[in-house]
Amino acid sequence: MTDVPPNPTLEDVARMAGVSTATVSRCLNAPDKVVERTRVRVLEAVRELGYLPNFGARAMVARRTNTIGAIIPTMANAIFARGLQAFQEEARRLGYQLLVASSSYRADLEEEQARALAARGADGLLLIGLERAETLTAFLAQRGLPAVVAWTYGAEAALPTVGFDNRAAMRGLAEEVLRLGHRRVAMISAPVAHNDRARARLEGLRDALGAAGLGTGLRVIETRYGLDEGGAALARLMQGETPPTAVLCGNDVLAAGAIRQARALGLRVPEDVSITGFDDLELATLVTPALTTVHVPHQEMGRLAARCLVEMVEQSMRPRPAPLATELRLRDSLGPPPVV
Amino acid sequence: MTDVPPNPTLEDVARMAGVSTATVSRCLNAPDKVVERTRVRVLEAVRELGYLPNFGARAMVARRTNTIGAIIPTMANAIFARGLQAFQEEARRLGYQLLVASSSYRADLEEEQARALAARGADGLLLIGLERAETLTAFLAQRGLPAVVAWTYGAEAALPTVGFDNRAAMRGLAEEVLRLGHRRVAMISAPVAHNDRARARLEGLRDALGAAGLGTGLRVIETRYGLDEGGAALARLMQGETPPTAVLCGNDVLAAGAIRQARALGLRVPEDVSITGFDDLELATLVTPALTTVHVPHQEMGRLAARCLVEMVEQSMRPRPAPLATELRLRDSLGPPPVV
């Protein structure tokens, strides 16, 4: 990383990509006039250097609008609420207003909203997770619009990330489940397509199962985040002849719905079935029994993301924060498997 | 207001402030070069006229932006989540994107954000509740910026309202509480200052108590919406020598926190103390016992608010929707008072 200049110029990009500065310019302003191989090389250099085009010019004219945009997958539940509130408070402390849009977990809407926020003069964007339309990533690079990704961590990602290792966190929880003796384990997950957080959590469970020699036969139900959806998935899982003794849920909303449904089915948690969550939302301690879950430092993440984004906006820096630590919260919804 | 031009110009501002147009320009672009007294006068004129720099130019190019702004009091919990999601989906169906800002229940921030959304070209605004800075109401009128108020109902309100009668709804719940025999009743409320919904709910409880000849001695604790805050308030209420037998909470978040705290104190709900909520958020059926509460038709309200606002934007109509109906949801957290 020592070869990355702090304020990379068009010349730095041209040098790294082995092209002329005119070609770099063309790539950024009229990409369809450049052959793809060259364009890819230039955009890789842009990304690697964290180059922000026109930053000087932009800063001169621009006056900033002191507005930051955030695009979150959903406003319909509390998943992003606490982190976003902390993000907003820190941004405000630093002199920025926040406008929030929601993409309904759809890449096309995320891109549409990012473009709209850019058109309305947003100085920077907060995005969630690593997967998005390539055209959006290119748009951000070409516009030189600072953006930070939160709720996930990727050292090699195109955009700076402020988050945690979803895979390792779920693996840690799954290891605790296996340590208690569970062998028939199932997962209720959000749809993993276009959701790197959901996929990483599922992979973390598979990692733990594989390491324990239980690599096959994991039953996974994918469903939208929601209490009713979590409940319906639990009902399906418990119908079979050999139902799971532990159900790991992709987040606390699914897990809370599963616990409510277990009660409706006359199942005791954790005596008949253990249920775990992920996130440590407020509702984790509202349900009975309280949820064993992975604590995500939502407020710390929100504040750090705001500081990183403002740093990018004001100083043209590419911040490289370390991943945040998560913690297991062992509560009453996880116990040993029933003795058969 | 007849002397306020619909699209005020720089000249209008200069005339009202009694300065040259160059001074107005300087005030807006380099305010530190203008003595404070002049600056204050110019900014007052800007505010009074609802002048937006470059508005003419923008309006010429602009036509609609197909963006709607919403300013909600908080994103930190689920109070506004479901209604807002429905609002967004309906707005999207009608061709509008939604940008959301949060005011932290502060009138000054609400005004700041409304002005920022207007400056970013919002075609209309969704606001919550009836109380706001007079300067904001004037700004909306002067700009002719369509705005709808939700989460409350007021036939005589300055802006069209899409909502329900908070006072009558809480009165209905309180009457049910009294019918069961409760005489020592307390309320955990959000701070009523600047929050007409919270105040109306408190008044609804007083209405019921008054009608039952129990008009005096109601104990009210005002606290921020939050699980921990609801719990702390319950703990204080239950300390006295004659604790209440029923605690009515201003919303479900406070009530859920109160139920959790009751359990921590070793109190049975409803045998030792009844606890009720307001809103019928998802968490109302997650807690044990499930919350008796007032069901608010959040999704219907969100959809209707979107349709009304788009009607105002596109047809310059002032919609007058009827108030929405709320319903009592009698669940297990309310029972008869303990026999002493």
XYZ file of C-alpha atoms in Angstrom:
680
model
C 0.000 0.000 0.000
C 3.040 2.263 0.253
C 2.952 2.830 -3.496
C -0.477 4.440 -3.388
C -0.119 8.227 -3.336
C -2.411 9.971 -0.858
C -3.983 12.243 -3.474
C -3.651 10.348 -6.728
C -3.742 12.377 -9.923
C -4.796 11.629 -13.471
C -1.104 11.135 -14.191
C -0.788 8.474 -11.497
C -3.693 6.593 -13.031
C -2.218 6.852 -16.530
C 1.155 5.590 -15.280
C -0.326 2.626 -13.445
C -2.546 1.669 -16.382
C 0.235 2.219 -18.911
C -1.824 4.586 -21.059
C -1.837 8.299 -21.837
C -3.653 10.783 -19.645
C -5.918 11.517 -22.615
C -6.980 7.878 -22.628
C -7.739 8.020 -18.911
C -9.847 11.104 -19.487
C -11.699 9.451 -22.305
C -12.319 6.386 -20.189
C -13.904 8.480 -17.506
C -15.886 10.836 -19.684
C -16.772 8.793 -22.752
C -16.118 5.182 -21.815
C -17.915 3.794 -24.865
C -15.206 5.329 -27.064
C -12.484 3.191 -25.483
C -11.968 -0.497 -26.187
C -13.019 -2.648 -23.319
C -9.627 -4.077 -22.447
C -8.175 -0.606 -21.998
C -11.212 0.602 -20.103
C -10.978 -2.283 -17.681
C -7.295 -1.588 -17.082
C -7.907 2.096 -16.474
C -10.860 1.516 -14.148
C -8.792 -0.980 -12.209
C -6.086 1.633 -11.768
C -8.716 4.200 -10.765
C -10.032 1.784 -8.210
C -6.671 0.664 -6.931
C -5.431 4.199 -6.483
C -8.732 5.442 -5.136
C -8.549 8.213 -7.715
C -11.308 10.811 -7.572
C -11.704 12.493 -10.983
C -12.157 16.228 -11.148
C -11.770 16.539 -7.465
C -9.868 19.791 -7.772
C -12.290 21.259 -10.272
C -15.253 19.993 -8.342
C -14.052 21.510 -5.110
C -13.427 24.830 -6.814
C -16.845 25.308 -8.298
C -18.782 23.245 -6.126
C -19.238 24.534 -2.793
C -20.394 21.407 -1.216
C -24.053 20.846 -0.580
C -23.237 19.331 2.815
C -25.658 16.568 2.059
C -24.879 12.885 2.253
C -27.063 10.215 0.726
C -27.571 6.737 2.139
C -29.174 3.893 0.230
C -30.280 1.062 2.477
C -31.990 -2.145 1.386
C -35.139 -1.632 3.474
C -36.808 0.731 5.900
C -39.496 -1.791 6.781
C -37.786 -3.171 9.849
C -35.135 -2.279 12.370
C -32.140 -3.960 10.715
C -30.481 -0.738 9.616
C -32.184 1.662 12.008
C -29.696 1.947 14.829
C -26.600 2.091 12.642
C -28.213 4.640 10.372
C -29.263 6.830 13.282
C -25.670 6.826 14.574
C -24.426 7.572 11.055
C -26.782 10.506 10.855
C -25.835 11.915 14.233
C -22.126 11.752 13.467
C -22.631 13.223 9.985
C -24.618 16.039 11.526
C -21.863 16.682 14.047
C -19.496 17.014 11.091
C -21.846 19.435 9.331
C -23.709 17.151 6.935
C -27.387 16.414 6.460
C -28.502 12.922 5.590
C -31.033 11.854 2.975
C -31.996 8.207 2.915
C -33.394 6.105 0.097
C -34.340 2.455 0.188
C -33.646 -0.007 -2.606
C -35.865 -2.946 -1.581
C -32.746 -5.144 -2.001
C -32.781 -4.419 -5.749
C -29.595 -3.485 -7.611
C -31.499 -1.569 -10.283
C -33.230 0.622 -7.689
C -29.969 1.170 -5.835
C -28.400 2.464 -9.019
C -31.395 4.641 -9.857
C -31.343 6.171 -6.394
C -27.595 6.720 -6.402
C -27.894 8.591 -9.663
C -30.794 10.641 -8.326
C -28.879 11.512 -5.157
C -25.852 12.477 -7.236
C -28.061 14.627 -9.444
C -29.417 16.341 -6.341
C -25.896 17.244 -5.342
C -25.063 14.671 -2.684
C -21.438 15.043 -1.625
C -21.076 11.346 -0.891
C -22.982 8.107 -0.521
C -23.337 5.408 2.095
C -24.103 2.049 0.502
C -24.788 -1.331 2.075
C -22.902 -4.469 1.109
C -20.546 -5.241 -1.738
C -22.792 -6.386 -4.555
C -24.119 -3.854 -6.975
C -24.546 -3.069 -10.641
C -21.170 -2.657 -12.369
C -22.581 0.372 -14.063
C -23.123 1.970 -10.665
C -19.554 1.309 -9.567
C -18.321 2.815 -12.825
C -20.652 5.795 -12.415
C -19.285 6.522 -8.939
C -15.707 6.306 -10.185
C -16.378 8.464 -13.193
C -18.258 11.070 -11.221
C -15.643 10.994 -8.505
C -18.491 10.661 -6.063
C -17.130 9.447 -2.722
C -18.879 6.363 -1.410
C -18.432 4.089 1.577
C -19.829 0.592 1.957
C -21.016 -0.542 5.380
C -22.419 -3.682 7.029
C -19.678 -5.764 5.477
C -15.913 -5.851 5.251
C -13.690 -6.404 2.257
C -10.042 -5.409 2.248
C -9.922 -5.761 -1.542
C -13.237 -4.116 -2.299
C -13.609 -1.414 -4.941
C -15.004 0.983 -2.340
C -13.812 1.507 1.221
C -15.722 -0.743 3.606
C -16.741 -0.079 7.180
C -17.983 -3.254 8.723
C -17.300 -6.681 10.005
C -16.612 -10.201 8.794
C -20.074 -11.737 8.445
C -18.651 -15.155 7.586
C -16.289 -15.422 10.540
C -18.976 -14.126 12.896
C -21.499 -16.761 11.854
C -18.817 -19.436 11.957
C -18.112 -18.531 15.569
C -21.768 -18.834 16.504
C -22.125 -22.116 14.621
C -19.102 -23.556 16.411
C -20.801 -22.796 19.716
C -23.948 -24.582 18.492
C -21.917 -27.650 17.504
C -19.956 -27.581 20.750
C -23.239 -28.045 22.608
C -23.787 -31.275 20.694
C -26.179 -30.288 17.926
C -25.835 -32.394 14.772
C -29.091 -31.705 12.944
C -28.751 -28.041 12.088
C -30.805 -25.926 9.703
C -30.619 -22.344 8.564
C -33.271 -19.754 7.784
C -31.517 -17.256 5.542
C -32.390 -14.171 3.568
C -32.205 -14.832 -0.192
C -28.469 -15.052 -0.852
C -28.618 -13.805 -4.447
C -27.325 -10.205 -4.572
C -26.790 -10.179 -0.817
C -23.182 -10.788 0.137
C -23.974 -10.483 3.875
C -26.557 -13.265 3.718
C -24.267 -15.438 1.621
C -21.294 -14.893 3.915
C -23.348 -15.901 6.939
C -24.456 -19.098 5.236
C -20.853 -19.817 4.255
C -19.771 -19.278 7.846
C -22.189 -21.961 8.972
C -20.940 -24.282 6.231
C -17.354 -23.621 7.336
C -18.148 -24.753 10.863
C -20.089 -27.805 9.697
C -17.298 -28.766 7.302
C -14.641 -28.452 9.986
C -16.730 -30.737 12.208
C -17.109 -33.346 9.458
C -20.791 -32.474 9.020
C -20.416 -30.962 5.590
C -23.491 -32.475 3.973
C -27.205 -32.296 4.465
C -27.582 -28.754 5.778
C -31.144 -27.699 5.188
C -31.502 -24.053 4.197
C -34.704 -22.102 3.680
C -34.314 -18.744 2.004
C -36.976 -16.173 2.769
C -37.475 -12.447 2.966
C -36.548 -10.786 6.265
C -39.736 -10.611 8.296
C -41.297 -12.015 11.445
C -44.020 -13.898 9.585
C -41.506 -15.240 7.071
C -39.230 -16.495 9.840
C -42.201 -18.164 11.505
C -43.376 -19.844 8.314
C -39.881 -21.154 7.629
C -39.607 -22.618 11.112
C -42.967 -24.334 10.696
C -41.736 -25.984 7.493
C -38.464 -27.066 9.059
C -40.156 -28.693 12.044
C -42.604 -30.709 9.956
C -40.218 -33.432 8.815
C -39.535 -36.730 10.517
C -36.130 -35.664 11.704
C -36.503 -31.967 12.411
C -33.413 -29.928 13.245
C -32.440 -29.489 16.880
C -30.923 -26.089 16.148
C -32.122 -23.465 13.681
C -29.653 -20.686 12.913
C -31.329 -17.625 11.469
C -29.729 -15.071 9.169
C -30.856 -12.257 11.402
C -32.775 -11.425 14.563
C -36.011 -10.580 12.772
C -36.209 -14.073 11.291
C -35.194 -15.573 14.629
C -37.781 -13.625 16.612
C -40.462 -14.758 14.178
C -39.208 -18.340 14.516
C -39.407 -18.163 18.316
C -42.941 -16.799 18.193
C -43.916 -19.605 15.809
C -42.236 -22.263 17.938
C -44.429 -21.190 20.838
C -47.508 -21.329 18.626
C -46.524 -24.892 17.666
C -46.179 -25.881 21.309
C -42.403 -26.273 21.015
C -40.193 -25.226 23.895
C -37.121 -23.138 23.082
C -34.411 -24.281 23.655
C -35.542 -27.642 25.140
C -37.145 -28.865 21.905
C -35.335 -26.664 19.436
C -32.616 -24.023 19.772
C -32.997 -20.848 17.725
C -30.299 -18.213 17.137
C -30.211 -14.801 15.482
C -27.707 -12.334 14.080
C -27.370 -8.575 14.692
C -28.404 -8.153 18.324
C -31.217 -5.764 17.477
C -33.275 -4.442 20.371
C -35.879 -7.115 19.808
C -33.327 -9.804 20.697
C -34.006 -9.172 24.380
C -37.741 -8.640 23.966
C -38.574 -12.178 22.965
C -38.860 -15.020 25.438
C -36.464 -16.739 25.665
C -34.023 -13.956 24.849
C -32.068 -14.584 21.663
C -28.581 -15.967 21.465
C -27.148 -13.922 18.647
C -24.119 -12.170 17.172
C -23.719 -8.661 18.476
C -22.915 -6.229 15.670
C -21.551 -2.852 16.790
C -24.150 -0.923 14.805
C -23.584 2.452 16.400
C -19.811 2.250 16.179
C -20.142 1.170 12.548
C -22.480 4.049 11.748
C -20.246 6.637 13.347
C -17.103 5.295 11.718
C -18.765 5.174 8.303
C -19.763 8.817 8.656
C -16.226 9.845 9.573
C -14.734 7.884 6.684
C -17.155 9.316 4.169
C -16.621 12.899 5.310
C -12.875 12.327 5.126
C -13.271 11.227 1.522
C -15.460 14.206 0.705
C -13.273 16.804 2.352
C -9.787 15.452 1.915
C -10.032 13.199 -1.072
C -8.545 10.414 0.995
C -9.333 6.756 0.693
C -9.769 5.572 4.264
C -8.900 1.984 5.111
C -10.494 1.245 8.451
C -9.891 -2.098 10.091
C -12.804 -4.530 10.379
C -14.960 -4.111 13.451
C -15.238 -6.881 16.005
C -18.472 -8.759 16.591
C -19.283 -10.691 19.765
C -21.351 -13.722 20.621
C -24.255 -12.920 22.928
C -25.152 -16.186 24.618
C -28.716 -15.903 25.949
C -31.431 -18.448 26.588
C -32.620 -19.444 23.117
C -29.638 -21.776 22.619
C -29.194 -24.890 24.730
C -28.064 -28.498 24.298
C -30.064 -30.668 21.880
C -32.935 -32.718 23.302
C -31.972 -36.178 24.549
C -33.711 -38.670 22.246
C -49.482 36.655 2.016
C -50.911 38.280 -1.109
C -47.845 40.455 -1.418
C -45.533 37.471 -1.760
C -44.794 36.737 -5.418
C -45.104 33.048 -6.348
C -41.575 32.830 -7.765
C -39.647 35.483 -5.927
C -36.572 36.911 -7.626
C -33.329 38.387 -6.398
C -34.889 41.791 -7.055
C -37.835 41.002 -4.767
C -35.437 40.101 -1.990
C -33.389 43.260 -2.525
C -36.523 45.406 -2.453
C -37.859 43.839 0.707
C -34.507 44.104 2.478
C -33.894 47.609 1.192
C -30.476 46.788 -0.257
C -28.986 46.412 -3.713
C -29.175 43.142 -5.619
C -25.379 42.973 -5.429
C -25.619 42.971 -1.646
C -28.155 40.149 -1.743
C -25.819 38.186 -3.981
C -22.917 38.777 -1.659
C -25.000 37.715 1.310
C -25.796 34.416 -0.333
C -22.394 33.685 -1.806
C -19.935 35.302 0.584
C -21.870 36.083 3.751
C -18.728 36.797 5.778
C -18.123 39.848 3.606
C -21.395 41.461 4.696
C -21.948 43.144 8.059
C -24.174 41.118 10.283
C -27.069 43.539 10.497
C -27.439 43.609 6.717
C -27.010 39.888 6.459
C -29.759 39.256 8.992
C -32.105 41.587 7.119
C -31.398 39.946 3.791
C -31.763 36.446 5.144
C -35.038 37.396 6.767
C -36.277 38.627 3.415
C -35.049 35.429 1.770
C -36.929 33.408 4.315
C -40.057 35.501 4.236
C -40.269 35.368 0.474
C -39.263 31.740 0.269
C -36.608 32.812 -2.234
C -34.447 30.063 -3.671
C -31.307 31.226 -5.382
C -31.345 30.242 -9.040
C -34.885 29.039 -8.700
C -35.875 30.644 -11.972
C -33.093 28.970 -13.872
C -33.783 25.701 -12.175
C -37.520 25.827 -12.754
C -36.971 26.560 -16.415
C -34.882 23.512 -16.977
C -36.353 21.521 -14.275
C -39.918 20.393 -14.692
C -40.564 17.868 -11.970
C -37.790 15.875 -10.406
C -40.140 13.013 -9.525
C -38.675 13.030 -6.060
C -40.647 13.261 -2.860
C -39.090 14.077 0.472
C -40.222 12.726 3.817
C -39.123 14.118 7.154
C -39.807 11.756 10.018
C -38.987 12.357 13.680
C -36.691 9.340 14.052
C -35.199 6.419 12.180
C -33.941 4.803 15.364
C -36.896 2.524 15.895
C -39.766 0.961 14.031
C -42.462 3.572 14.773
C -42.519 5.015 11.275
C -40.989 2.094 9.401
C -44.008 0.236 8.121
C -46.022 3.297 7.149
C -43.021 4.804 5.418
C -42.305 1.624 3.494
C -45.902 1.583 2.237
C -45.639 5.286 1.394
C -42.505 4.583 -0.603
C -43.972 1.657 -2.488
C -47.069 3.598 -3.468
C -45.026 6.654 -4.444
C -42.813 4.452 -6.566
C -45.853 2.923 -8.259
C -46.912 6.468 -9.111
C -43.471 7.277 -10.523
C -41.785 9.032 -7.595
C -38.617 8.318 -5.677
C -38.498 8.915 -1.953
C -35.759 10.601 0.044
C -36.081 10.482 3.814
C -34.604 12.777 6.435
C -34.985 12.526 10.188
C -35.501 15.491 12.489
C -34.836 13.918 15.888
C -38.179 15.425 16.990
C -36.698 18.933 16.572
C -38.613 21.688 14.794
C -35.428 23.506 13.781
C -34.026 20.411 12.103
C -37.324 19.706 10.403
C -37.246 23.174 8.893
C -33.611 22.877 7.867
C -34.294 19.574 6.154
C -37.431 20.779 4.434
C -35.480 23.694 2.980
C -32.685 21.378 1.897
C -35.134 18.993 0.236
C -36.794 21.921 -1.506
C -33.423 23.181 -2.677
C -32.673 19.704 -4.056
C -35.839 19.898 -6.108
C -38.298 17.775 -4.118
C -41.724 17.968 -5.735
C -43.517 17.524 -2.425
C -43.006 16.680 1.239
C -44.416 14.202 3.712
C -44.331 15.587 7.242
C -45.344 14.027 10.538
C -47.717 15.668 12.961
C -49.163 19.162 13.118
C -46.610 21.127 15.113
C -43.805 22.860 13.333
C -41.941 26.143 13.004
C -44.234 28.864 11.676
C -41.445 29.880 9.345
C -41.576 26.438 7.767
C -45.325 26.580 7.211
C -44.871 29.997 5.633
C -42.019 28.752 3.483
C -44.127 25.897 2.126
C -47.007 28.233 1.353
C -44.783 30.783 -0.333
C -42.980 28.224 -2.400
C -46.198 26.487 -3.246
C -44.470 23.287 -2.246
C -47.092 20.576 -1.758
C -46.955 18.906 1.640
C -49.059 16.335 3.430
C -49.087 15.657 7.151
C -49.503 12.093 8.353
C -49.824 10.205 11.652
C -52.443 12.640 12.839
C -55.747 14.058 11.720
C -56.947 17.634 11.736
C -59.859 18.788 9.611
C -58.864 22.424 10.153
C -55.138 22.018 9.775
C -53.052 24.287 7.551
C -51.874 21.283 5.545
C -53.892 18.279 4.404
C -53.708 15.489 6.961
C -53.725 11.757 6.404
C -54.160 10.005 9.672
C -56.318 9.173 12.597
C -57.698 10.700 15.763
C -55.027 9.979 18.373
C -57.140 11.401 21.187
C -60.270 9.371 20.469
C -58.210 6.222 19.957
C -56.508 6.516 23.333
C -59.796 7.405 24.994
C -61.271 4.179 23.654
C -58.425 2.124 25.071
C -58.590 3.946 28.409
C -62.318 3.283 28.679
C -61.629 -0.416 28.293
C -59.017 -0.206 31.054
C -61.498 1.521 33.366
C -64.265 -0.908 32.463
C -62.087 -3.706 33.820
C -62.057 -1.951 37.188
C -58.711 -0.125 37.214
C -58.705 3.044 39.288
C -54.991 3.685 39.825
C -53.818 4.438 36.322
C -50.522 5.952 35.145
C -49.152 6.928 31.769
C -45.701 6.678 30.229
C -45.708 9.256 27.459
C -43.297 10.693 24.963
C -42.450 14.323 25.770
C -45.634 16.187 24.821
C -43.931 19.469 23.930
C -43.832 19.826 20.130
C -45.544 16.460 19.685
C -49.252 16.765 19.030
C -49.663 12.976 18.747
C -48.246 12.396 22.221
C -50.314 15.218 23.670
C -53.521 13.995 22.031
C -52.998 10.514 23.451
C -52.513 11.915 26.939
C -55.633 14.039 26.520
C -57.587 10.979 25.419
C -56.653 9.253 28.669
C -57.664 12.348 30.647
C -60.986 12.433 28.771
C -61.774 8.894 29.868
C -60.683 9.515 33.454
C -62.708 12.725 33.612
C -65.819 11.019 32.277
C -65.418 8.358 34.965
C -65.045 10.948 37.710
C -61.350 10.128 38.140
C -60.087 13.415 36.799
C -57.329 14.028 39.328
C -54.130 12.367 40.336
C -53.053 10.853 37.038
C -49.348 10.171 37.224
C -47.518 10.834 33.960
C -43.870 10.186 33.181
C -42.581 11.743 29.997
C -39.622 10.041 28.388
C -38.001 9.524 25.015
C -39.364 6.630 22.928
C -37.120 3.675 23.663
C -37.213 0.252 25.271
C -34.822 1.206 28.033
C -36.683 4.453 28.669
C -40.006 2.624 28.932
C -38.437 0.184 31.363
C -36.928 2.889 33.541
C -40.247 4.741 33.692
C -42.078 1.600 34.757
C -39.528 0.970 37.483
C -40.130 4.476 38.870
C -43.900 4.102 38.730
C -43.876 0.805 40.599
C -41.677 2.070 43.436
C -44.321 4.069 45.302
C -46.558 2.832 48.092
C -49.614 2.771 45.892
C -48.311 1.806 42.493
C -50.666 1.921 39.517
C -52.558 -1.211 38.552
C -52.552 -0.182 34.906
C -49.835 1.649 32.968
C -50.880 3.053 29.607
C -47.914 3.735 27.358
C -47.758 6.308 24.585
C -46.556 3.700 22.128
C -45.604 0.057 21.770
C -41.875 0.659 22.129
C -42.357 2.155 25.581
C -44.831 -0.610 26.462
C -42.528 -3.400 25.327
C -39.728 -1.921 27.418
C -42.122 -1.676 30.367
C -43.115 -5.336 30.017
C -39.492 -6.429 29.882
C -38.775 -4.365 32.986
C -41.816 -5.720 34.824
C -40.446 -9.216 34.308
C -37.038 -8.112 35.582
C -38.758 -6.737 38.710
C -40.569 -10.015 39.285
C -43.958 -8.505 38.488
C -46.513 -10.534 36.567
C -48.293 -8.869 33.666
C -51.268 -8.478 33.827
C -51.837 -10.097 37.262
C -49.750 -7.514 39.151
C -49.873 -4.687 36.646
C -51.530 -4.233 33.264
C -49.509 -2.564 30.517
C -50.853 -1.256 27.206
C -49.275 0.167 24.066
C -50.238 2.200 21.029
C -49.494 1.556 17.316
C -49.620 -2.221 17.018
C -46.069 -2.442 15.733
C -44.748 -5.891 14.952
C -43.110 -6.094 18.344
C -46.549 -5.993 20.011
C -46.930 -9.720 19.388
C -43.295 -10.554 20.106
C -43.383 -9.722 23.786
C -44.855 -12.013 26.396
C -47.625 -11.374 27.230
C -48.614 -9.941 23.871
C -49.534 -6.278 24.045
C -53.029 -4.887 24.264
C -52.725 -1.852 22.035
C -54.371 0.430 19.498
C -53.997 -0.834 15.967
C -52.994 1.967 13.603
C -53.461 1.225 9.888
C -49.868 2.174 9.053
C -49.790 0.707 5.576
C -53.123 2.151 4.547
C -52.023 5.517 5.929
C -48.723 5.392 4.032
C -50.370 4.496 0.752
C -53.090 7.112 1.118
C -50.564 9.810 2.019
C -48.587 9.010 -1.132
C -51.675 9.241 -3.312
C -52.741 12.538 -1.743
C -49.309 14.069 -2.125
C -48.959 13.030 -5.758
C -52.410 14.454 -6.423
C -51.278 17.766 -4.968
C -48.089 17.720 -7.033
C -49.688 16.782 -10.316
C -53.090 18.406 -10.106
C -52.595 21.197 -7.624
C -55.534 19.807 -5.678
C -56.001 19.981 -1.947
C -57.169 16.509 -0.968
C -59.382 16.103 2.091
C -59.257 12.452 3.032
C -61.447 11.257 5.889
C -59.749 10.176 9.108
C -58.651 6.550 9.187
C -60.149 4.183 11.713
C -58.078 2.655 14.507
C -59.011 -0.510 16.386
C -58.450 -1.853 19.848
C -56.339 -5.011 19.885
C -57.138 -6.750 23.125
C -54.336 -9.173 23.933
C -52.942 -10.550 27.168
C -51.105 -7.609 28.716
C -54.354 -6.073 29.995
C -56.447 -7.777 32.638
C -58.489 -6.847 35.712
C -56.646 -5.112 38.564
C -55.238 -7.311 41.331
C -57.607 -8.007 44.193
C -56.115 -6.308 47.221
